[in-house]
């Protein structure tokens, strides 16, 4: 610290000086955050109470009508079902694959960096590019698509992957693209978790006669990864809720977006910025979604004890 | 340690065979998975270098008969596909967003971590609170704000609202809390104030965290799609992602040009990624779970 004499002589001046420096460092960031996060949020709540077609300064107050309209809309409810189905597939799939990759890569004696890089590399790819490869090359509905070519080697007929709802093969396309993009990211989180498991736990288990492999995993590794697992599942669920890019890019074409498989954000996008530009209804939807995500996050944190342990 | 080898000595042969078989199986599986993970990259390059007929031919070939480098020239000469301009926009946005975010978030993180101020905690919680609001859900209200500022279809509208990352600020604050205080104390004894201590002592000694946050922000900015789709409504403000998406859903598309465009759009990122991978890994580990 600086000279103690000055502290005693002018405590007031020092305090003011610190406040000044604090706001010099923090002020620009907080001002921007307030303008571009808090103001839009407040404005959104305000707009959601108005009939706001195509305008950001509406005059027609409608109370909670936008909310009742949104919650009563079967299309909005079906968007929530779409999200639930998507989550039910993508969360366990990513969890299992990323944990499996981490376990396999973690104990490699050689080429560890190579395998880690290969699995992590898709994290650098955008959803747009990945969706393009999936839609136009791998899961193209015609004979030249890679998946249909491979099926053809076994004598199977080409499958219209994205165009048919019965059977809903599009789920396979949507889930695999996200799985490819995000598994490596979560693998890195698990690798970090694995490195923190104390070696003496394994030594103690070996002394107690636990065989390496399943027993050790079941009784040592898996419990030790609990905090990581909780955080990964939380991130996966919130991430699934925000799914937009791959749905939009895989399913929409020159004729627009099909009526099926619209997760909440896609639905919201078309409500607020599509033909009607209904910003009041869109804002109500955004508020509802934010609340749902908040509730899911809080409930999940409570159930799994996230935060309590880490604080 | 020596005790361990003695313990396994009597049963070595049986166990060893099993362990070795397990290891071999795991390696085969990993190689197969690695090949699967690389297929999409291979397809990007294969289709980008093939002719239109070869892409849509029912008879699958692993490599085009000869590489059609002319696809690259065709793409950038095509007047219907403003890909060069879109790539330029993406570069400007990614660089500006990264620089701005690093500056604003690191200053704020340092102030929150190190300058004793009565309301510092309240400010910190106000910042933390915005982490709870998923960015994607705020695109409707943010669009409303940006359009009322008249910033739709401008680079300003694409960059400025994304500069205030609570996530980046949080990572910097946690990092600076663990920064060795002795270094700063020495600087302050030398008569440097907060400002000069920050620039001369703290920043030069914190390069890894800047690199980690910077690469994550850069990749996020380059790949972001929803916000540029919402704001970049005019062709002149398209980013690479928006341009690609628009061509994918267009009525008539030149597949070979499209795949060249997609490849061009991931090359800068793959370079950043491969060069700075260890910082990304460090950043992901630091930010994801630890705090």
XYZ file of C-alpha atoms in Angstrom:
602
model
C 0.000 0.000 0.000
C 1.065 3.630 -0.273
C 2.264 5.875 2.550
C 0.042 5.372 5.615
C 0.400 9.029 6.588
C -1.689 10.272 3.699
C -4.453 7.790 4.541
C -4.862 9.271 7.986
C -4.696 12.828 6.850
C -7.232 12.753 3.996
C -9.473 9.673 4.159
C -12.282 11.458 2.312
C -10.102 12.458 -0.610
C -8.726 8.932 -0.958
C -12.189 7.449 -0.960
C -13.329 9.850 -3.660
C -10.175 9.161 -5.617
C -10.862 5.428 -5.529
C -14.452 5.899 -6.639
C -13.205 7.992 -9.528
C -10.721 5.318 -10.611
C -13.260 2.557 -10.122
C -15.683 4.232 -12.505
C -12.894 5.018 -14.971
C -12.182 1.294 -15.232
C -15.678 -0.114 -14.841
C -17.866 2.741 -16.085
C -17.659 2.279 -19.878
C -18.397 -1.428 -19.613
C -21.293 -1.035 -17.198
C -22.803 1.817 -19.232
C -22.749 -0.337 -22.369
C -24.097 -3.342 -20.554
C -26.934 -1.257 -19.164
C -27.742 0.254 -22.547
C -27.581 -2.993 -24.523
C -28.940 -5.465 -21.982
C -31.001 -3.781 -19.281
C -32.652 -1.197 -21.508
C -33.730 -3.764 -24.147
C -35.052 -6.064 -21.430
C -37.111 -3.310 -19.846
C -38.286 -2.123 -23.235
C -39.262 -5.670 -24.105
C -41.438 -5.974 -21.021
C -43.012 -2.615 -21.879
C -43.616 -3.557 -25.529
C -45.123 -6.887 -24.539
C -48.032 -5.002 -22.976
C -48.860 -3.197 -26.223
C -50.174 -3.995 -29.645
C -46.938 -3.309 -31.503
C -47.105 -4.296 -35.153
C -44.157 -2.962 -37.073
C -43.437 -0.240 -34.545
C -41.159 0.264 -31.590
C -43.215 3.077 -30.038
C -46.758 1.723 -29.801
C -49.781 3.478 -28.298
C -52.352 0.697 -28.063
C -52.156 -0.790 -24.550
C -53.477 -4.349 -24.424
C -52.400 -5.517 -20.957
C -51.583 -9.203 -20.803
C -53.303 -10.042 -24.096
C -49.993 -10.811 -25.825
C -49.110 -13.257 -23.072
C -52.440 -15.092 -23.197
C -52.253 -15.143 -26.998
C -48.758 -16.605 -26.893
C -49.547 -19.242 -24.278
C -52.804 -20.145 -26.038
C -51.082 -20.488 -29.420
C -50.713 -24.181 -30.341
C -47.728 -23.320 -32.562
C -45.858 -21.788 -29.627
C -46.674 -24.776 -27.438
C -45.520 -27.131 -30.155
C -42.253 -25.168 -30.310
C -41.761 -26.006 -26.632
C -42.460 -29.677 -27.408
C -39.872 -29.493 -30.195
C -37.365 -28.136 -27.708
C -38.203 -30.889 -25.215
C -37.739 -33.621 -27.843
C -34.492 -32.035 -29.025
C -33.181 -31.796 -25.455
C -34.155 -35.392 -24.724
C -31.924 -36.511 -27.598
C -29.046 -34.058 -27.607
C -28.276 -33.801 -23.878
C -27.720 -37.518 -23.145
C -26.019 -38.056 -26.507
C -23.529 -35.219 -26.027
C -22.970 -36.127 -22.404
C -22.170 -39.752 -23.196
C -20.019 -39.027 -26.243
C -17.986 -36.225 -24.676
C -17.390 -38.165 -21.462
C -16.454 -41.265 -23.459
C -14.020 -39.284 -25.615
C -12.468 -37.685 -22.551
C -11.954 -41.051 -20.844
C -10.472 -42.577 -23.979
C -8.190 -39.620 -24.758
C -7.142 -39.008 -21.146
C -5.206 -42.240 -20.753
C -3.624 -42.325 -24.188
C 0.119 -42.804 -24.040
C 0.789 -41.244 -27.436
C -0.935 -39.055 -29.997
C -3.047 -37.585 -27.209
C -2.691 -34.062 -28.576
C -3.638 -35.283 -32.047
C -6.886 -36.938 -30.959
C -7.812 -34.067 -28.670
C -7.333 -31.617 -31.537
C -9.358 -33.696 -33.987
C -12.329 -33.964 -31.641
C -12.064 -30.322 -30.572
C -11.642 -28.988 -34.115
C -15.367 -28.911 -35.013
C -15.860 -26.336 -32.215
C -14.242 -23.853 -34.590
C -16.784 -24.582 -37.318
C -19.936 -22.488 -37.539
C -23.420 -23.975 -37.412
C -24.090 -22.432 -40.800
C -21.202 -24.234 -42.504
C -21.867 -27.482 -40.647
C -25.574 -27.357 -41.502
C -24.627 -26.728 -45.127
C -22.408 -29.815 -45.267
C -25.060 -31.913 -43.547
C -27.892 -30.657 -45.746
C -26.195 -30.492 -49.148
C -23.650 -33.262 -48.902
C -24.140 -35.841 -46.138
C -27.897 -36.024 -45.709
C -28.988 -34.867 -49.107
C -32.256 -36.572 -49.960
C -31.107 -37.645 -53.411
C -28.823 -40.472 -54.496
C -25.576 -38.474 -54.515
C -25.737 -37.609 -50.803
C -23.077 -39.374 -48.741
C -25.532 -41.097 -46.372
C -27.656 -42.310 -49.286
C -24.561 -43.424 -51.192
C -23.520 -45.543 -48.219
C -27.058 -46.896 -47.880
C -26.952 -47.644 -51.607
C -23.903 -49.879 -51.151
C -26.144 -52.061 -48.979
C -28.921 -51.929 -51.526
C -31.184 -49.552 -49.577
C -33.390 -46.945 -51.206
C -32.443 -43.249 -50.789
C -34.013 -41.576 -47.754
C -35.528 -38.076 -47.913
C -33.719 -37.052 -44.738
C -35.010 -33.527 -44.235
C -38.166 -33.495 -46.299
C -40.333 -36.117 -44.621
C -42.047 -35.997 -41.241
C -43.002 -39.669 -41.320
C -40.653 -41.191 -40.329
C -39.054 -38.060 -38.862
C -35.502 -38.684 -40.118
C -34.797 -34.957 -39.784
C -34.150 -35.500 -36.077
C -31.138 -37.636 -36.931
C -29.759 -34.822 -39.080
C -30.417 -32.103 -36.493
C -29.021 -34.042 -33.547
C -25.873 -35.280 -35.297
C -24.854 -31.823 -36.501
C -24.902 -30.384 -32.984
C -23.309 -33.513 -31.569
C -20.419 -33.116 -34.001
C -20.019 -29.424 -33.240
C -20.138 -29.474 -29.449
C -18.893 -32.893 -28.260
C -15.230 -31.801 -28.404
C -15.918 -28.696 -26.338
C -17.476 -30.723 -23.517
C -14.733 -33.326 -23.879
C -12.257 -30.588 -22.911
C -14.310 -29.775 -19.824
C -14.326 -33.445 -18.829
C -10.587 -33.725 -19.493
C -10.026 -30.811 -17.134
C -12.214 -32.544 -14.556
C -10.364 -35.840 -14.952
C -7.039 -34.145 -14.353
C -8.287 -32.916 -11.008
C -9.186 -36.372 -9.700
C -6.549 -37.090 -7.025
C -4.270 -39.979 -7.991
C -4.340 -41.322 -4.427
C -8.048 -42.178 -4.899
C -7.084 -44.637 -7.641
C -4.229 -45.999 -5.568
C -6.540 -46.533 -2.609
C -9.096 -48.236 -4.847
C -6.416 -50.510 -6.322
C -5.335 -51.489 -2.812
C -8.944 -52.280 -1.973
C -9.006 -54.662 -4.918
C -11.025 -52.607 -7.414
C -10.160 -53.717 -10.926
C -9.261 -51.013 -13.414
C -12.035 -50.365 -15.914
C -15.705 -50.367 -15.098
C -15.371 -50.767 -11.315
C -12.924 -47.914 -10.976
C -15.017 -45.720 -13.246
C -18.235 -46.522 -11.392
C -16.867 -45.940 -7.899
C -14.072 -43.386 -8.330
C -14.034 -41.476 -11.596
C -17.750 -40.890 -12.057
C -18.411 -39.612 -8.513
C -15.293 -37.418 -8.709
C -16.640 -35.814 -11.890
C -19.921 -34.875 -10.237
C -19.362 -31.099 -10.233
C -18.243 -31.194 -13.875
C -21.217 -33.341 -14.853
C -23.694 -30.991 -13.212
C -22.232 -27.977 -14.998
C -22.081 -29.805 -18.348
C -25.729 -30.864 -18.170
C -26.747 -27.337 -17.220
C -24.812 -25.825 -20.140
C -26.227 -28.453 -22.508
C -29.834 -27.775 -21.523
C -29.487 -23.990 -21.763
C -27.646 -24.412 -25.078
C -30.405 -26.661 -26.433
C -32.982 -24.070 -25.465
C -31.175 -21.514 -27.599
C -30.991 -23.759 -30.652
C -31.613 -21.684 -33.731
C -28.782 -21.814 -36.254
C -28.932 -25.475 -37.252
C -32.735 -25.706 -37.337
C -32.975 -22.569 -39.447
C -30.238 -23.579 -41.856
C -31.155 -27.236 -42.195
C -34.877 -26.909 -42.645
C -35.597 -23.636 -44.390
C -35.367 -23.414 -48.169
C -36.529 -21.038 -50.866
C -40.148 -21.804 -49.954
C -39.610 -20.791 -46.344
C -39.573 -22.812 -43.124
C -41.714 -25.954 -42.829
C -44.432 -25.934 -40.141
C -42.808 -28.748 -38.157
C -39.712 -28.735 -35.925
C -39.689 -25.090 -34.933
C -37.901 -24.692 -31.622
C -38.834 -21.602 -29.553
C -36.216 -19.248 -31.003
C -37.123 -20.084 -34.594
C -40.764 -19.533 -33.749
C -39.916 -16.246 -32.060
C -37.827 -15.137 -35.015
C -40.715 -15.583 -37.417
C -43.198 -13.963 -35.025
C -41.179 -10.829 -34.338
C -39.298 -10.342 -37.588
C -41.265 -12.339 -40.134
C -44.148 -11.057 -42.237
C -46.183 -9.450 -39.447
C -43.254 -7.866 -37.541
C -45.350 -8.304 -34.410
C -42.907 -6.900 -31.871
C -45.431 -6.865 -29.005
C -46.162 -10.562 -29.374
C -42.488 -11.316 -29.999
C -41.494 -9.437 -26.854
C -44.055 -11.348 -24.807
C -42.588 -14.577 -26.203
C -39.047 -13.449 -25.331
C -40.106 -12.654 -21.759
C -41.848 -16.031 -21.414
C -38.785 -17.861 -22.757
C -36.404 -15.974 -20.479
C -38.595 -16.887 -17.489
C -38.756 -20.553 -18.512
C -34.970 -20.705 -18.890
C -34.492 -18.973 -15.526
C -36.838 -21.443 -13.809
C -35.193 -24.463 -15.451
C -31.748 -23.180 -14.466
C -32.700 -22.447 -10.868
C -34.531 -25.757 -10.398
C -31.677 -27.714 -11.896
C -29.084 -25.904 -9.774
C -31.097 -26.593 -6.633
C -31.636 -30.252 -7.451
C -28.016 -30.891 -8.290
C -26.535 -28.613 -5.642
C -24.530 -26.507 -8.077
C -23.122 -23.397 -6.462
C -23.530 -24.667 -2.922
C -20.495 -26.873 -3.300
C -18.476 -24.455 -5.377
C -18.954 -21.302 -3.318
C 5.391 -46.495 -6.603
C 7.742 -49.494 -6.456
C 5.162 -51.306 -4.316
C 2.738 -51.109 -7.215
C 4.899 -53.003 -9.704
C 5.602 -55.702 -7.131
C 1.887 -56.124 -6.484
C 1.010 -56.776 -10.113
C 3.982 -59.025 -10.758
C 2.369 -62.421 -10.049
C -0.653 -61.931 -12.342
C 1.161 -60.023 -15.021
C 0.614 -62.319 -18.016
C -3.199 -62.637 -17.867
C -3.775 -59.024 -16.934
C -1.326 -57.756 -19.501
C -3.014 -59.538 -22.363
C -6.383 -58.147 -21.307
C -5.092 -54.637 -20.816
C -3.318 -54.732 -24.152
C -6.397 -55.976 -25.965
C -8.417 -53.238 -24.298
C -5.903 -50.624 -25.340
C -5.854 -51.835 -28.926
C -9.645 -51.844 -29.101
C -9.771 -48.325 -27.694
C -7.232 -47.117 -30.228
C -9.164 -48.654 -33.145
C -12.348 -47.022 -31.873
C -10.627 -43.656 -31.485
C -9.208 -43.817 -35.002
C -12.643 -44.652 -36.428
C -14.237 -41.796 -34.491
C -11.495 -39.386 -35.516
C -12.143 -40.294 -39.159
C -15.873 -39.667 -38.659
C -15.131 -36.288 -37.071
C -12.933 -35.284 -40.007
C -15.372 -36.318 -42.758
C -17.241 -32.983 -42.850
C -13.964 -31.091 -43.350
C -13.000 -33.525 -46.095
C -16.386 -33.012 -47.777
C -15.971 -29.230 -47.720
C -12.663 -29.437 -49.552
C -13.699 -32.293 -51.857
C -16.851 -30.510 -53.016
C -15.068 -27.182 -53.234
C -12.544 -28.654 -55.652
C -15.015 -30.729 -57.677
C -17.041 -29.701 -60.682
C -20.789 -29.236 -60.322
C -21.384 -32.549 -62.169
C -19.057 -34.452 -59.892
C -20.784 -33.159 -56.744
C -24.204 -34.264 -57.968
C -23.061 -37.488 -59.596
C -24.718 -40.621 -58.221
C -21.464 -42.546 -58.578
C -19.481 -41.533 -55.493
C -15.792 -40.754 -55.942
C -13.558 -39.975 -53.027
C -11.585 -37.370 -54.925
C -12.578 -35.224 -57.855
C -10.986 -36.385 -61.133
C -8.827 -33.264 -61.035
C -8.913 -30.281 -58.671
C -11.011 -27.474 -60.172
C -9.114 -24.488 -58.833
C -11.155 -22.350 -61.217
C -14.030 -22.709 -58.715
C -12.245 -20.187 -56.523
C -11.970 -17.679 -59.357
C -15.601 -18.292 -60.345
C -16.833 -17.660 -56.821
C -15.094 -14.338 -56.402
C -16.071 -13.226 -59.924
C -19.759 -14.128 -59.482
C -21.751 -10.872 -59.279
C -24.697 -12.636 -57.568
C -22.531 -13.819 -54.681
C -20.933 -10.938 -52.703
C -18.682 -13.359 -50.850
C -15.533 -11.206 -50.838
C -17.467 -8.341 -49.292
C -19.108 -10.668 -46.761
C -15.722 -12.055 -45.727
C -14.434 -8.501 -45.324
C -17.436 -7.642 -43.128
C -16.868 -10.744 -41.017
C -13.198 -9.865 -40.555
C -13.954 -6.275 -39.563
C -16.649 -7.389 -37.133
C -14.586 -10.179 -35.573
C -11.480 -8.006 -35.132
C -13.380 -4.996 -33.796
C -15.482 -7.130 -31.457
C -12.425 -8.919 -30.100
C -10.401 -5.732 -29.571
C -13.322 -3.854 -28.028
C -14.367 -6.708 -25.777
C -10.821 -7.265 -24.509
C -10.375 -3.591 -23.707
C -13.736 -2.977 -22.034
C -14.036 -6.284 -20.193
C -10.444 -6.372 -18.923
C -10.634 -2.823 -17.554
C -13.942 -3.608 -15.864
C -12.656 -6.924 -14.551
C -9.595 -5.226 -13.084
C -11.621 -2.457 -11.470
C -14.011 -4.974 -9.933
C -11.196 -7.171 -8.657
C -8.747 -4.595 -7.377
C -10.110 -1.106 -6.709
C -11.715 -0.993 -3.268
C -14.964 0.876 -3.698
C -18.054 0.771 -1.534
C -20.508 -0.299 -4.228
C -18.180 -2.651 -6.081
C -20.168 -5.712 -5.001
C -23.473 -4.252 -6.135
C -21.957 -3.453 -9.531
C -20.514 -6.967 -9.754
C -23.912 -8.541 -9.088
C -25.515 -6.306 -11.698
C -22.966 -7.629 -14.214
C -23.382 -11.219 -13.053
C -27.149 -10.931 -13.350
C -26.934 -10.459 -17.105
C -25.206 -13.845 -17.411
C -28.543 -15.342 -16.361
C -30.259 -13.758 -19.348
C -29.455 -15.951 -22.333
C -28.125 -13.749 -25.121
C -30.228 -15.469 -27.753
C -33.485 -14.678 -26.000
C -32.727 -10.960 -25.979
C -32.483 -10.708 -29.756
C -36.040 -9.366 -30.069
C -35.633 -6.526 -27.532
C -32.105 -5.794 -28.785
C -33.402 -5.588 -32.333
C -36.040 -3.131 -31.142
C -33.376 -0.949 -29.520
C -30.934 -1.093 -32.425
C -33.636 -0.344 -34.972
C -34.812 2.655 -32.949
C -31.209 3.905 -33.007
C -31.313 3.560 -36.785
C -28.479 1.039 -36.747
C -30.109 -1.774 -38.724
C -27.917 -2.922 -41.647
C -24.899 -1.042 -40.353
C -21.582 -2.354 -39.074
C -22.166 -0.251 -35.963
C -25.347 -2.186 -35.253
C -23.508 -5.467 -35.777
C -20.540 -4.597 -33.546
C -21.394 -2.158 -30.754
C -24.185 -4.094 -28.967
C -21.980 -7.212 -28.788
C -19.030 -5.479 -27.109
C -20.268 -5.791 -23.536
C -19.685 -9.397 -22.643
C -20.471 -10.179 -19.036
C -18.793 -13.536 -19.560
C -15.484 -11.915 -20.573
C -15.670 -9.447 -17.692
C -16.288 -12.296 -15.281
C -13.322 -14.324 -16.540
C -11.026 -11.280 -16.250
C -12.236 -10.492 -12.728
C -11.602 -14.044 -11.543
C -8.179 -13.991 -13.157
C -7.164 -10.623 -11.650
C -8.314 -11.748 -8.195
C -5.587 -14.379 -8.415
C -2.958 -12.041 -9.887
C 0.087 -11.776 -7.554
C -0.486 -8.637 -5.514
C 3.223 -8.141 -4.809
C 3.833 -6.995 -8.384
C 1.179 -4.301 -8.128
C 2.323 -3.243 -4.672
C 5.845 -2.727 -5.984
C 4.486 -0.577 -8.802
C 2.431 1.511 -6.403
C 5.399 2.033 -4.116
C 7.153 3.374 -7.210
C 4.375 5.937 -7.425
C 2.356 4.498 -10.285
C -1.398 4.994 -9.946
C -4.037 2.419 -10.847
C -4.000 3.406 -14.495
C -0.266 3.084 -15.103
C 0.036 0.025 -12.850
C -2.616 -1.622 -14.977
C -0.987 -0.894 -18.335
C 2.660 -1.333 -17.360
C 2.535 -4.179 -14.875
C -0.757 -6.065 -15.040
C -1.415 -6.256 -18.791
C 2.114 -7.329 -19.827
C 1.984 -10.125 -17.249
C -1.475 -11.349 -18.236
C -1.000 -12.282 -21.898
C -2.354 -15.840 -21.590
C -5.735 -14.770 -20.252
C -6.031 -12.102 -22.955
C -5.189 -14.731 -25.557
C -7.718 -17.176 -24.108
C -10.604 -14.707 -23.927
C -9.598 -13.143 -27.251
C -9.690 -16.404 -29.203
C -13.012 -17.420 -27.686
C -14.535 -14.017 -28.486
C -13.066 -14.023 -32.000
C -14.442 -17.469 -32.821
C -17.816 -16.539 -31.360
C -17.974 -13.290 -33.343
C -16.893 -14.946 -36.594
C -19.418 -17.761 -36.245
C -22.352 -15.817 -34.851
C -25.423 -16.078 -37.009
C -28.675 -15.000 -35.347
C -27.647 -11.401 -34.596
C -26.102 -10.729 -38.044
C -29.189 -12.329 -39.620
C -31.481 -10.022 -37.663
C -29.449 -6.821 -38.099
C -27.641 -7.370 -41.402
C -30.700 -7.064 -43.596
C -29.082 -5.277 -46.508
C -26.702 -7.196 -48.771
C -23.890 -4.758 -48.017
C -23.957 -5.707 -44.329
C -24.043 -9.480 -44.827
C -21.456 -11.467 -42.918
C -19.956 -14.667 -44.305
C -22.411 -16.761 -42.269
C -25.463 -14.819 -43.431
C -24.299 -14.892 -47.039
C -23.756 -18.670 -46.914
C -27.129 -19.223 -45.303
C -28.852 -17.093 -47.921
C -27.275 -19.067 -50.774
C -28.087 -22.399 -49.160
C -31.780 -21.568 -49.116
C -31.823 -19.860 -52.499
C -33.714 -21.338 -55.412
C -30.763 -21.817 -57.709
C -27.392 -22.524 -56.236
C -24.013 -23.326 -57.639
C -22.945 -26.068 -55.272
C -19.285 -25.929 -56.262
C -19.102 -22.180 -55.604
C -20.987 -22.564 -52.354
C -18.532 -25.132 -51.024
C -15.561 -22.956 -51.957
C -17.252 -20.108 -50.096
C -17.806 -22.269 -47.027
C -14.197 -23.454 -47.098
C -12.982 -19.868 -47.428
C -15.121 -18.911 -44.445
C -13.585 -21.509 -42.124
C -9.914 -21.140 -43.147
C -9.229 -17.995 -41.046
C -10.844 -19.648 -38.082
C -8.999 -22.936 -38.423
C -5.732 -20.982 -38.485
C -6.637 -19.039 -35.348
C -7.858 -22.249 -33.775
C -4.803 -24.352 -34.502
C -2.340 -21.603 -33.541
C -4.044 -20.645 -30.298
C -5.619 -23.940 -29.351
C -3.877 -24.234 -25.995
C -5.229 -20.840 -24.964
C -8.742 -21.853 -25.942
C -8.428 -25.038 -23.925
C -7.126 -23.030 -20.969
C -9.928 -20.515 -21.362
C -12.608 -23.170 -21.643
C -11.309 -24.968 -18.578
C -11.090 -21.746 -16.630
C -14.470 -20.358 -17.573
C -16.662 -23.394 -17.823
C -16.489 -25.032 -14.460
C -13.960 -23.630 -12.087
C -15.892 -20.647 -10.860
